[in-house]
Short mmCIF file of C-alpha atoms in Angstrom, two decimals:
data_model
loop_
_atom_site.label_atom_id
_atom_site.label_comp_id
_atom_site.label_asym_id
_atom_site.label_seq_id
_atom_site.Cartn_x
_atom_site.Cartn_y
_atom_site.Cartn_z
CA UNK A 1 28.11 13.99 16.36
CA UNK A 2 27.44 14.98 12.78
CA UNK A 3 26.55 18.50 11.75
CA UNK A 4 25.39 20.17 8.54
CA UNK A 5 25.93 23.85 7.93
CA UNK A 6 24.32 25.97 5.24
CA UNK A 7 25.96 29.34 5.70
CA UNK A 8 23.47 31.37 3.64
CA UNK A 9 19.93 31.78 4.94
CA UNK A 10 18.96 33.80 1.87
CA UNK A 11 20.33 33.78 -1.65
CA UNK A 12 19.10 35.97 -4.50
CA UNK A 13 20.08 35.67 -8.13
CA UNK A 14 18.69 36.80 -11.45
CA UNK A 15 17.22 34.44 -13.99
CA UNK A 16 19.91 32.94 -16.16
CA UNK A 17 22.67 33.52 -13.63
CA UNK A 18 24.63 30.66 -12.09
CA UNK A 19 23.68 29.66 -8.60
CA UNK A 20 25.56 27.80 -5.89
CA UNK A 21 24.03 26.84 -2.57
CA UNK A 22 26.68 25.94 -0.04
CA UNK A 23 26.64 22.98 2.29
CA UNK A 24 29.40 21.92 4.65
CA UNK A 25 29.29 18.96 6.95
CA UNK A 26 31.23 17.53 9.82
CA UNK A 27 31.34 13.80 10.28
CA UNK A 28 34.26 11.50 10.84
CA UNK A 29 32.95 8.61 8.76
CA UNK A 30 31.66 8.28 5.21
CA UNK A 31 28.33 10.03 5.04
CA UNK A 32 25.61 9.97 2.46
CA UNK A 33 24.58 13.48 1.43
CA UNK A 34 21.28 14.73 0.06
CA UNK A 35 19.66 17.90 -1.16
CA UNK A 36 15.96 18.39 -0.47
CA UNK A 37 13.80 21.16 -1.91
CA UNK A 38 10.59 22.65 -0.58
CA UNK A 39 8.60 24.79 -2.98
CA UNK A 40 6.10 27.24 -1.58
CA UNK A 41 3.34 25.43 0.35
CA UNK A 42 4.57 22.04 -0.80
CA UNK A 43 6.23 19.09 0.89
CA UNK A 44 9.93 18.41 1.21
CA UNK A 45 11.11 16.57 -1.90
CA UNK A 46 14.34 14.77 -2.55
CA UNK A 47 16.26 16.70 -5.19
CA UNK A 48 19.37 14.59 -5.42
CA UNK A 49 21.71 12.35 -3.49
CA UNK A 50 25.43 12.10 -3.96
CA UNK A 51 25.57 8.35 -4.55
CA UNK A 52 23.28 8.70 -7.57
CA UNK A 53 25.59 11.20 -9.24
CA UNK A 54 22.67 12.41 -11.34
CA UNK A 55 21.45 15.81 -12.41
CA UNK A 56 17.92 16.79 -11.51
CA UNK A 57 16.27 19.91 -12.96
CA UNK A 58 19.74 21.01 -14.05
CA UNK A 59 21.15 20.87 -10.51
CA UNK A 60 24.30 18.98 -9.65
CA UNK A 61 26.22 18.47 -6.46
CA UNK A 62 29.62 16.92 -5.90
CA UNK A 63 30.76 15.49 -2.63
CA UNK A 64 34.17 16.94 -1.74
CA UNK A 65 35.48 14.88 1.14
CA UNK A 66 38.61 16.99 1.48
CA UNK A 67 36.61 20.15 2.02
CA UNK A 68 33.68 18.27 3.61
CA UNK A 69 31.32 20.05 1.29
CA UNK A 70 28.36 19.17 -0.90
CA UNK A 71 27.50 22.38 -2.71
CA UNK A 72 24.48 22.50 -5.02
CA UNK A 73 25.00 24.16 -8.37
CA UNK A 74 23.02 25.15 -11.41
CA UNK A 75 24.55 27.01 -14.33
CA UNK A 76 21.42 28.97 -15.32
CA UNK A 77 18.84 29.64 -12.63
CA UNK A 78 15.14 29.73 -13.50
CA UNK A 79 12.33 31.53 -11.68
CA UNK A 80 10.73 28.19 -10.83
CA UNK A 81 13.86 27.28 -8.86
CA UNK A 82 12.79 29.72 -6.15
CA UNK A 83 12.33 27.56 -3.05
CA UNK A 84 13.84 26.51 0.27
CA UNK A 85 16.75 24.12 -0.14
CA UNK A 86 17.97 21.81 2.61
CA UNK A 87 21.18 19.86 2.71
CA UNK A 88 21.02 16.65 4.74
CA UNK A 89 23.41 13.95 5.88
CA UNK A 90 22.91 10.30 6.68
CA UNK A 91 25.58 8.93 8.96
CA UNK A 92 24.60 5.28 8.87
CA UNK A 93 23.46 3.32 11.84
CA UNK A 94 20.86 0.74 12.65
CA UNK A 95 18.22 2.25 10.44
CA UNK A 96 17.68 4.21 7.34
CA UNK A 97 16.21 7.64 7.52
CA UNK A 98 17.99 9.32 10.39
CA UNK A 99 18.95 12.45 8.50
CA UNK A 100 20.68 15.48 9.93
CA UNK A 101 19.48 18.62 8.19
CA UNK A 102 21.07 21.98 7.67
CA UNK A 103 19.24 25.20 8.44
CA UNK A 104 18.10 25.64 4.87
CA UNK A 105 18.69 28.33 2.25
CA UNK A 106 15.89 30.32 0.68
CA UNK A 107 16.70 30.82 -2.98
CA UNK A 108 14.95 33.61 -4.83
CA UNK A 109 15.38 33.87 -8.58
CA UNK A 110 14.38 37.26 -9.92
CA UNK A 111 13.08 37.74 -13.47
CA UNK B 1 2.43 9.54 -7.95
CA UNK B 2 1.76 8.06 -4.49
CA UNK B 3 2.12 10.45 -1.60
CA UNK B 4 2.41 10.39 2.16
CA UNK B 5 -0.68 11.96 3.65
CA UNK B 6 -0.99 13.51 7.08
CA UNK B 7 -3.90 14.63 9.23
CA UNK B 8 -4.67 17.05 10.67
CA UNK B 9 -2.89 19.78 8.75
CA UNK B 10 -3.17 22.05 11.77
CA UNK B 11 -4.10 21.38 15.38
CA UNK B 12 -4.31 23.68 18.35
CA UNK B 13 -4.25 22.02 21.74
CA UNK B 14 -4.05 23.03 25.37
CA UNK B 15 -0.90 22.32 27.33
CA UNK B 16 -1.12 18.96 29.06
CA UNK B 17 -3.52 17.46 26.52
CA UNK B 18 -2.78 14.36 24.49
CA UNK B 19 -2.38 14.72 20.75
CA UNK B 20 -2.36 12.10 18.03
CA UNK B 21 -0.98 12.97 14.62
CA UNK B 22 -1.89 10.60 11.84
CA UNK B 23 -0.09 9.57 8.71
CA UNK B 24 -0.74 7.22 5.82
CA UNK B 25 2.63 6.23 4.36
CA UNK B 26 3.07 5.10 0.80
CA UNK B 27 1.93 1.52 0.50
CA UNK B 28 4.69 -1.08 0.13
CA UNK B 29 7.15 1.19 1.90
CA UNK B 30 8.95 -0.49 4.76
CA UNK B 31 10.41 2.33 6.86
CA UNK B 32 8.45 5.08 8.53
CA UNK B 33 9.68 8.22 10.19
CA UNK B 34 8.64 11.26 12.13
CA UNK B 35 10.53 14.51 11.95
CA UNK B 36 9.71 17.89 13.41
CA UNK B 37 10.60 21.49 12.70
CA UNK B 38 10.19 24.15 15.33
CA UNK B 39 9.55 27.53 13.72
CA UNK B 40 12.81 29.02 12.52
CA UNK B 41 14.84 25.94 13.38
CA UNK B 42 16.19 22.90 11.59
CA UNK B 43 14.22 19.84 10.58
CA UNK B 44 14.99 17.28 13.30
CA UNK B 45 14.73 13.51 13.26
CA UNK B 46 12.46 12.04 15.94
CA UNK B 47 12.04 8.34 15.27
CA UNK B 48 12.25 5.59 12.72
CA UNK B 49 9.98 2.55 12.66
CA UNK B 50 10.54 -0.73 10.87
CA UNK B 51 9.03 -4.17 11.14
CA UNK B 52 6.52 -2.94 13.71
CA UNK B 53 9.01 -1.57 16.14
CA UNK B 54 11.11 1.51 16.74
CA UNK B 55 14.50 1.05 15.11
CA UNK B 56 16.04 4.34 16.15
CA UNK B 57 15.00 7.41 18.10
CA UNK B 58 16.53 10.73 18.93
CA UNK B 59 17.04 12.34 22.33
CA UNK B 60 13.96 14.45 21.66
CA UNK B 61 11.79 11.33 21.51
CA UNK B 62 11.29 10.87 25.24
CA UNK B 63 8.62 8.99 27.17
CA UNK B 64 6.03 11.57 26.22
CA UNK B 65 6.18 10.40 22.63
CA UNK B 66 5.03 7.12 21.16
CA UNK B 67 4.44 5.75 17.68
CA UNK B 68 2.17 3.05 16.44
CA UNK B 69 1.18 1.35 13.22
CA UNK B 70 -2.16 0.03 14.37
CA UNK B 71 -3.65 -1.39 11.21
CA UNK B 72 -0.97 -1.84 8.57
CA UNK B 73 -1.75 1.42 6.81
CA UNK B 74 -1.77 4.22 9.37
CA UNK B 75 1.26 5.42 11.28
CA UNK B 76 0.61 7.62 14.29
CA UNK B 77 2.60 9.85 16.59
CA UNK B 78 1.18 10.39 20.05
CA UNK B 79 2.29 13.08 22.43
CA UNK B 80 0.94 12.18 25.86
CA UNK B 81 1.00 15.49 27.68
CA UNK B 82 1.85 18.35 25.39
CA UNK B 83 4.16 21.16 26.40
CA UNK B 84 4.51 24.61 24.89
CA UNK B 85 7.85 23.59 23.38
CA UNK B 86 6.15 20.80 21.42
CA UNK B 87 4.71 23.45 19.11
CA UNK B 88 6.18 22.61 15.73
CA UNK B 89 5.53 21.23 12.28
CA UNK B 90 5.59 17.44 12.42
CA UNK B 91 6.50 15.60 9.25
CA UNK B 92 5.75 11.98 8.60
CA UNK B 93 7.85 10.20 6.01
CA UNK B 94 8.23 6.78 4.47
CA UNK B 95 10.96 4.93 2.64
CA UNK B 96 10.86 1.83 0.44
CA UNK B 97 14.04 0.46 1.99
CA UNK B 98 16.25 -2.10 0.34
CA UNK B 99 18.22 -0.84 -2.64
CA UNK B 100 16.22 2.40 -2.54
CA UNK B 101 16.82 2.91 1.16
CA UNK B 102 17.05 6.51 2.28
CA UNK B 103 14.81 7.60 -0.57
CA UNK B 104 12.55 9.39 1.83
CA UNK B 105 9.13 10.71 0.89
CA UNK B 106 7.72 13.36 3.19
CA UNK B 107 4.18 14.29 3.97
CA UNK B 108 3.01 17.89 3.94
CA UNK B 109 3.25 18.15 7.68
CA UNK B 110 0.95 18.68 10.65
CA UNK B 111 1.31 22.01 12.34
CA UNK B 112 0.84 21.63 16.10
CA UNK B 113 0.28 24.67 18.26
CA UNK B 114 0.27 24.16 22.02
CA UNK B 115 -1.31 27.00 24.00
#
């Protein structure tokens, strides 16, 4: 069975510092990986997905199949980036939407 | 921007009672989902629904749970006889499918407390 691990429950950085939120997965096939973000009192929102290879709000993530990782990075953190971040994996199957989530990382960006 | 809406935002119910959580997915989306998050735990997939039937369900989604799309706009999750361990945030989500499949839009959640 697939598994997603986010080793840091909490991550604090100062504004302008680089930030990296770690995500490791275990799955024997070719997964699709996602990052979701949840700002305070708001809904889960898709931040980015690896097949799009796009940068959203300055965040990027590269799928490293050798290390089975999908770390989320931003070179210069902003205070508005403070949120809960979830890494998620789609393993395929009969239907879309069956995502396996990590535990989440709370990112706090200090002024 | 269209959003998935859920009602109620919070419900308290007695153990053994039936609960219905309601959702209005984004119109023209084809796939509908329920997820839940027990306090302090991971977001967990419950069920996916497509073409008026369940397409996939998790081990959590036992006979106590059912889903329905009664009128082409609402999507409901029913828990027949609630247990204390059903206390969680329940998220409804929808997905346009096709080329944009797995672009999942979540609702704000319904917080269920079973006492």
